[in-house]
PDB file of C-alpha atoms in Angstrom:
ATOM      1  CA  UNK V 153       0.000   0.000   0.000  1.00  0.00           C
ATOM      2  CA  UNK V 154       1.034   3.574  -0.530  1.00  0.00           C
ATOM      3  CA  UNK V 155       0.336   6.618   1.548  1.00  0.00           C
ATOM      4  CA  UNK V 156      -1.652   9.447  -0.030  1.00  0.00           C
ATOM      5  CA  UNK V 157       0.353  12.379  -1.306  1.00  0.00           C
ATOM      6  CA  UNK V 158      -0.225  15.622   0.573  1.00  0.00           C
ATOM      7  CA  UNK V 159      -0.911  18.589  -1.699  1.00  0.00           C
ATOM      8  CA  UNK V 160       1.368  21.253  -0.205  1.00  0.00           C
ATOM      9  CA  UNK V 161       0.363  23.984  -2.673  1.00  0.00           C
ATOM     10  CA  UNK V 162      -3.414  23.759  -2.182  1.00  0.00           C
ATOM     11  CA  UNK V 163      -4.629  26.713  -0.146  1.00  0.00           C
ATOM     12  CA  UNK V 164      -8.366  26.322  -0.583  1.00  0.00           C
ATOM     13  CA  UNK V 165     -10.832  24.825   1.861  1.00  0.00           C
ATOM     14  CA  UNK V 166     -12.994  22.609  -0.311  1.00  0.00           C
ATOM     15  CA  UNK V 167     -15.090  19.458  -0.418  1.00  0.00           C
ATOM     16  CA  UNK V 168     -15.872  17.282  -3.435  1.00  0.00           C
ATOM     17  CA  UNK V 169     -18.618  14.666  -3.238  1.00  0.00           C
ATOM     18  CA  UNK V 170     -18.852  11.933  -5.862  1.00  0.00           C
ATOM     19  CA  UNK V 171     -21.968  10.180  -7.115  1.00  0.00           C
ATOM     20  CA  UNK V 172     -21.816   7.431  -4.455  1.00  0.00           C
ATOM     21  CA  UNK V 173     -21.544   9.937  -1.589  1.00  0.00           C
ATOM     22  CA  UNK V 174     -24.392  12.012  -2.989  1.00  0.00           C
ATOM     23  CA  UNK V 175     -26.760   9.061  -3.353  1.00  0.00           C
ATOM     24  CA  UNK V 176     -25.933   7.595   0.085  1.00  0.00           C
ATOM     25  CA  UNK V 177     -26.107  10.794   2.146  1.00  0.00           C
ATOM     26  CA  UNK V 178     -29.527  11.147   3.834  1.00  0.00           C
ATOM     27  CA  UNK V 179     -30.968  14.557   3.023  1.00  0.00           C
ATOM     28  CA  UNK V 180     -34.409  15.715   4.145  1.00  0.00           C
ATOM     29  CA  UNK V 181     -36.132  17.220   1.114  1.00  0.00           C
ATOM     30  CA  UNK V 182     -33.468  15.956  -1.333  1.00  0.00           C
ATOM     31  CA  UNK V 183     -32.164  19.421  -2.314  1.00  0.00           C
ATOM     32  CA  UNK V 184     -28.578  19.468  -3.527  1.00  0.00           C
ATOM     33  CA  UNK V 185     -28.011  22.717  -1.621  1.00  0.00           C
ATOM     34  CA  UNK V 186     -28.256  20.750   1.631  1.00  0.00           C
ATOM     35  CA  UNK V 187     -24.951  19.082   0.725  1.00  0.00           C
ATOM     36  CA  UNK V 188     -23.287  22.470   1.277  1.00  0.00           C
ATOM     37  CA  UNK V 189     -23.360  22.084   5.028  1.00  0.00           C
ATOM     38  CA  UNK V 190     -20.982  19.100   4.798  1.00  0.00           C
ATOM     39  CA  UNK V 191     -18.172  21.606   4.115  1.00  0.00           C
ATOM     40  CA  UNK V 192     -16.657  23.359   7.150  1.00  0.00           C
ATOM     41  CA  UNK V 193     -17.387  27.092   7.278  1.00  0.00           C
ATOM     42  CA  UNK V 194     -20.597  26.888   5.223  1.00  0.00           C
ATOM     43  CA  UNK V 195     -24.030  27.782   6.611  1.00  0.00           C
ATOM     44  CA  UNK V 196     -27.490  28.307   5.165  1.00  0.00           C
ATOM     45  CA  UNK V 197     -29.236  31.222   6.859  1.00  0.00           C
ATOM     46  CA  UNK V 198     -32.493  33.091   6.384  1.00  0.00           C
ATOM     47  CA  UNK V 199     -31.822  36.103   4.166  1.00  0.00           C
ATOM     48  CA  UNK V 200     -34.109  38.863   2.846  1.00  0.00           C
ATOM     49  CA  UNK V 201     -35.052  36.796  -0.238  1.00  0.00           C
ATOM     50  CA  UNK V 202     -35.176  33.355   1.429  1.00  0.00           C
ATOM     51  CA  UNK V 203     -32.377  30.935   2.211  1.00  0.00           C
ATOM     52  CA  UNK V 204     -28.935  32.448   1.778  1.00  0.00           C
ATOM     53  CA  UNK V 205     -25.653  30.557   1.468  1.00  0.00           C
ATOM     54  CA  UNK V 206     -22.862  31.928   3.657  1.00  0.00           C
ATOM     55  CA  UNK V 207     -19.219  30.930   3.274  1.00  0.00           C
ATOM     56  CA  UNK V 208     -16.957  31.815   6.220  1.00  0.00           C
ATOM     57  CA  UNK V 209     -19.325  34.631   7.202  1.00  0.00           C
ATOM     58  CA  UNK V 210     -19.399  36.260   3.733  1.00  0.00           C
ATOM     59  CA  UNK V 211     -22.725  37.531   2.416  1.00  0.00           C
ATOM     60  CA  UNK V 212     -24.476  35.406  -0.191  1.00  0.00           C
ATOM     61  CA  UNK V 213     -24.080  37.966  -2.967  1.00  0.00           C
ATOM     62  CA  UNK V 214     -20.335  37.238  -3.085  1.00  0.00           C
ATOM     63  CA  UNK V 215     -20.795  33.556  -4.030  1.00  0.00           C
ATOM     64  CA  UNK V 216     -20.723  31.907  -7.413  1.00  0.00           C
ATOM     65  CA  UNK V 217     -22.962  28.939  -8.281  1.00  0.00           C
ATOM     66  CA  UNK V 218     -22.229  27.059 -11.509  1.00  0.00           C
ATOM     67  CA  UNK V 219     -23.943  24.093 -13.159  1.00  0.00           C
ATOM     68  CA  UNK V 220     -21.848  22.099 -15.640  1.00  0.00           C
ATOM     69  CA  UNK V 221     -19.486  25.068 -15.902  1.00  0.00           C
ATOM     70  CA  UNK V 222     -22.209  27.618 -16.706  1.00  0.00           C
ATOM     71  CA  UNK V 223     -23.560  30.470 -14.593  1.00  0.00           C
ATOM     72  CA  UNK V 224     -26.303  29.198 -12.285  1.00  0.00           C
ATOM     73  CA  UNK V 225     -26.791  32.267 -10.103  1.00  0.00           C
ATOM     74  CA  UNK V 226     -30.312  33.419  -9.401  1.00  0.00           C
ATOM     75  CA  UNK V 227     -30.953  36.437 -11.593  1.00  0.00           C
ATOM     76  CA  UNK V 228     -34.496  35.371 -12.511  1.00  0.00           C
ATOM     77  CA  UNK V 229     -36.084  36.554  -9.278  1.00  0.00           C
ATOM     78  CA  UNK V 230     -34.444  39.970  -9.399  1.00  0.00           C
ATOM     79  CA  UNK V 231     -31.967  39.225  -6.661  1.00  0.00           C
ATOM     80  CA  UNK V 232     -28.658  40.972  -6.388  1.00  0.00           C
ATOM     81  CA  UNK V 233     -25.912  39.653  -8.642  1.00  0.00           C
ATOM     82  CA  UNK V 234     -24.268  36.655  -7.041  1.00  0.00           C
ATOM     83  CA  UNK V 235     -25.110  33.208  -5.772  1.00  0.00           C
ATOM     84  CA  UNK V 236     -27.338  33.744  -2.775  1.00  0.00           C
ATOM     85  CA  UNK V 237     -29.011  30.516  -3.863  1.00  0.00           C
ATOM     86  CA  UNK V 238     -29.294  28.397  -6.975  1.00  0.00           C
ATOM     87  CA  UNK V 239     -31.642  29.523  -9.730  1.00  0.00           C
ATOM     88  CA  UNK V 240     -33.889  26.467  -9.420  1.00  0.00           C
ATOM     89  CA  UNK V 241     -33.681  23.158  -7.588  1.00  0.00           C
ATOM     90  CA  UNK V 242     -32.504  20.205  -9.605  1.00  0.00           C
ATOM     91  CA  UNK V 243     -33.238  16.656  -8.572  1.00  0.00           C
ATOM     92  CA  UNK V 244     -30.507  15.064  -6.483  1.00  0.00           C
ATOM     93  CA  UNK V 245     -30.583  11.970  -8.717  1.00  0.00           C
ATOM     94  CA  UNK V 246     -29.280  14.100 -11.613  1.00  0.00           C
ATOM     95  CA  UNK V 247     -26.144  15.234  -9.731  1.00  0.00           C
ATOM     96  CA  UNK V 248     -22.948  13.356 -10.591  1.00  0.00           C
ATOM     97  CA  UNK V 249     -20.449  15.456  -8.656  1.00  0.00           C
ATOM     98  CA  UNK V 250     -20.728  18.330  -6.230  1.00  0.00           C
ATOM     99  CA  UNK V 251     -17.800  20.585  -5.361  1.00  0.00           C
ATOM    100  CA  UNK V 252     -17.788  23.331  -2.738  1.00  0.00           C
ATOM    101  CA  UNK V 253     -14.860  25.727  -2.346  1.00  0.00           C
ATOM    102  CA  UNK V 254     -15.488  27.593   0.903  1.00  0.00           C
ATOM    103  CA  UNK V 255     -12.377  29.792   0.924  1.00  0.00           C
ATOM    104  CA  UNK V 256      -9.314  30.382  -1.225  1.00  0.00           C
ATOM    105  CA  UNK V 257     -10.803  29.605  -4.653  1.00  0.00           C
ATOM    106  CA  UNK V 258      -8.367  29.519  -7.555  1.00  0.00           C
ATOM    107  CA  UNK V 259      -8.561  32.061 -10.384  1.00  0.00           C
ATOM    108  CA  UNK V 260     -10.189  29.434 -12.614  1.00  0.00           C
ATOM    109  CA  UNK V 261     -13.482  30.030 -10.804  1.00  0.00           C
ATOM    110  CA  UNK V 262     -13.301  33.830 -11.055  1.00  0.00           C
ATOM    111  CA  UNK V 263     -15.724  36.572 -10.017  1.00  0.00           C
ATOM    112  CA  UNK V 264     -16.210  35.504  -6.444  1.00  0.00           C
ATOM    113  CA  UNK V 265     -15.139  36.903  -3.095  1.00  0.00           C
ATOM    114  CA  UNK V 266     -17.161  34.310  -1.183  1.00  0.00           C
ATOM    115  CA  UNK V 267     -17.497  30.639  -1.974  1.00  0.00           C
ATOM    116  CA  UNK V 268     -17.905  28.580  -5.112  1.00  0.00           C
ATOM    117  CA  UNK V 269     -20.476  25.860  -5.707  1.00  0.00           C
ATOM    118  CA  UNK V 270     -19.820  23.713  -8.769  1.00  0.00           C
ATOM    119  CA  UNK V 271     -22.432  21.090  -9.695  1.00  0.00           C
ATOM    120  CA  UNK V 272     -21.804  18.510 -12.423  1.00  0.00           C
ATOM    121  CA  UNK V 273     -24.832  16.624 -13.735  1.00  0.00           C
ATOM    122  CA  UNK V 274     -25.029  13.072 -15.024  1.00  0.00           C
ATOM    123  CA  UNK V 275     -25.118  12.220 -18.713  1.00  0.00           C
ATOM    124  CA  UNK V 276     -26.150   9.243 -20.762  1.00  0.00           C
ATOM    125  CA  UNK V 277     -23.867   6.309 -21.562  1.00  0.00           C
ATOM    126  CA  UNK V 278     -23.798   3.478 -24.086  1.00  0.00           C
ATOM    127  CA  UNK V 279     -26.060   1.460 -21.760  1.00  0.00           C
ATOM    128  CA  UNK V 280     -29.618   2.406 -20.866  1.00  0.00           C
ATOM    129  CA  UNK V 281     -29.830   3.032 -17.124  1.00  0.00           C
ATOM    130  CA  UNK V 282     -32.073   4.852 -14.693  1.00  0.00           C
ATOM    131  CA  UNK V 283     -33.458   5.125 -11.204  1.00  0.00           C
ATOM    132  CA  UNK V 284     -36.727   5.794  -9.432  1.00  0.00           C
ATOM    133  CA  UNK V 285     -37.615   6.908  -5.921  1.00  0.00           C
ATOM    134  CA  UNK V 286     -40.637   7.557  -3.747  1.00  0.00           C
ATOM    135  CA  UNK V 287     -40.603   9.094  -0.262  1.00  0.00           C
ATOM    136  CA  UNK V 288     -43.623   9.720   1.922  1.00  0.00           C
ATOM    137  CA  UNK V 289     -44.109  11.504   5.245  1.00  0.00           C
ATOM    138  CA  UNK V 290     -47.452  11.223   7.003  1.00  0.00           C
ATOM    139  CA  UNK V 291     -49.123  12.781  10.034  1.00  0.00           C
ATOM    140  CA  UNK V 292     -49.231   9.426  11.840  1.00  0.00           C
ATOM    141  CA  UNK V 293     -45.428   9.119  11.645  1.00  0.00           C
ATOM    142  CA  UNK V 294     -44.640  12.724  12.618  1.00  0.00           C
ATOM    143  CA  UNK V 295     -44.425  14.298  16.047  1.00  0.00           C
ATOM    144  CA  UNK V 296     -46.081  17.547  17.099  1.00  0.00           C
ATOM    145  CA  UNK V 297     -44.487  20.860  16.233  1.00  0.00           C
ATOM    146  CA  UNK V 298     -41.989  22.446  18.623  1.00  0.00           C
ATOM    147  CA  UNK V 299     -44.789  24.406  20.326  1.00  0.00           C
ATOM    148  CA  UNK V 300     -46.857  21.230  20.890  1.00  0.00           C
ATOM    149  CA  UNK V 301     -49.432  21.674  18.126  1.00  0.00           C
ATOM    150  CA  UNK V 302     -50.394  18.540  16.174  1.00  0.00           C
ATOM    151  CA  UNK V 303     -49.816  18.348  12.436  1.00  0.00           C
ATOM    152  CA  UNK V 304     -53.401  17.992  11.218  1.00  0.00           C
ATOM    153  CA  UNK V 305     -53.685  16.335   7.779  1.00  0.00           C
ATOM    154  CA  UNK V 306     -49.915  16.597   7.221  1.00  0.00           C
ATOM    155  CA  UNK V 307     -48.803  14.684   4.122  1.00  0.00           C
ATOM    156  CA  UNK V 308     -45.739  14.991   1.913  1.00  0.00           C
ATOM    157  CA  UNK V 309     -44.907  12.802  -1.064  1.00  0.00           C
ATOM    158  CA  UNK V 310     -41.758  13.205  -3.115  1.00  0.00           C
ATOM    159  CA  UNK V 311     -41.098  11.045  -6.143  1.00  0.00           C
ATOM    160  CA  UNK V 312     -39.079  11.017  -9.320  1.00  0.00           C
ATOM    161  CA  UNK V 313     -37.083   9.075 -11.852  1.00  0.00           C
ATOM    162  CA  UNK V 314     -34.103   9.309 -14.175  1.00  0.00           C
ATOM    163  CA  UNK V 315     -33.234   7.570 -17.420  1.00  0.00           C
ATOM    164  CA  UNK V 316     -30.219   7.844 -19.690  1.00  0.00           C
ATOM    165  CA  UNK V 317     -28.767   6.017 -22.646  1.00  0.00           C
ATOM    166  CA  UNK V 318     -27.395   6.271 -26.158  1.00  0.00           C
ATOM    167  CA  UNK V 319     -28.990   8.003 -29.117  1.00  0.00           C
ATOM    168  CA  UNK V 320     -26.055   6.987 -31.324  1.00  0.00           C
ATOM    169  CA  UNK V 321     -23.570   4.615 -29.696  1.00  0.00           C
ATOM    170  CA  UNK V 322     -20.267   6.269 -28.686  1.00  0.00           C
ATOM    171  CA  UNK V 323     -21.466   9.610 -30.135  1.00  0.00           C
ATOM    172  CA  UNK V 324     -24.686  11.118 -28.756  1.00  0.00           C
ATOM    173  CA  UNK V 325     -26.418  10.407 -25.433  1.00  0.00           C
ATOM    174  CA  UNK V 326     -29.524  11.475 -23.544  1.00  0.00           C
ATOM    175  CA  UNK V 327     -30.286  11.870 -19.837  1.00  0.00           C
ATOM    176  CA  UNK V 328     -33.656  12.869 -18.401  1.00  0.00           C
ATOM    177  CA  UNK V 329     -34.562  13.542 -14.775  1.00  0.00           C
ATOM    178  CA  UNK V 330     -37.943  14.258 -13.180  1.00  0.00           C
ATOM    179  CA  UNK V 331     -38.996  15.034  -9.605  1.00  0.00           C
ATOM    180  CA  UNK V 332     -42.240  16.207  -8.027  1.00  0.00           C
ATOM    181  CA  UNK V 333     -43.418  17.072  -4.533  1.00  0.00           C
ATOM    182  CA  UNK V 334     -47.046  16.839  -3.436  1.00  0.00           C
ATOM    183  CA  UNK V 335     -47.698  18.119   0.060  1.00  0.00           C
ATOM    184  CA  UNK V 336     -50.391  19.238   2.431  1.00  0.00           C
ATOM    185  CA  UNK V 337     -48.799  21.315   5.175  1.00  0.00           C
TER     186      UNK V 337
END
């Protein structure tokens, strides 16, 4: 056996999760943003426009969120420039790799004084493959709220599926992902 080589020139504080880690990590609600909190120095707080991602105490507007190398910051809702949160949620089953750079990002990421979130999605292969999931939370299996009130008629169902494969072998592939949440809060 060999010992792992220590990278003495790396100055960033980062975490990279592969597909196995992503699929085996229990996450309530199955939002890929919840994987952020696995990196030291990262917190999700309540901001003026909803949840805000904070890296080492920096405001959310200094972050950069990218999806497959493209800009994935939330400009649609008229927020300030920057990655306070992702533009839309993508299903966790479509995420292949998830990288979080909390501090000390290299110049390759650019335009960020806060943290960097880099999400890589799955793609099709030469073999047809897919997955399906169904999660359900019911009133009978839930406790009362923190102030002692019962959850009357509480129901939450979350389900989805993915499928990928070849269009033309070794040349062109497809990958589709779907997720839906039905809930009565």
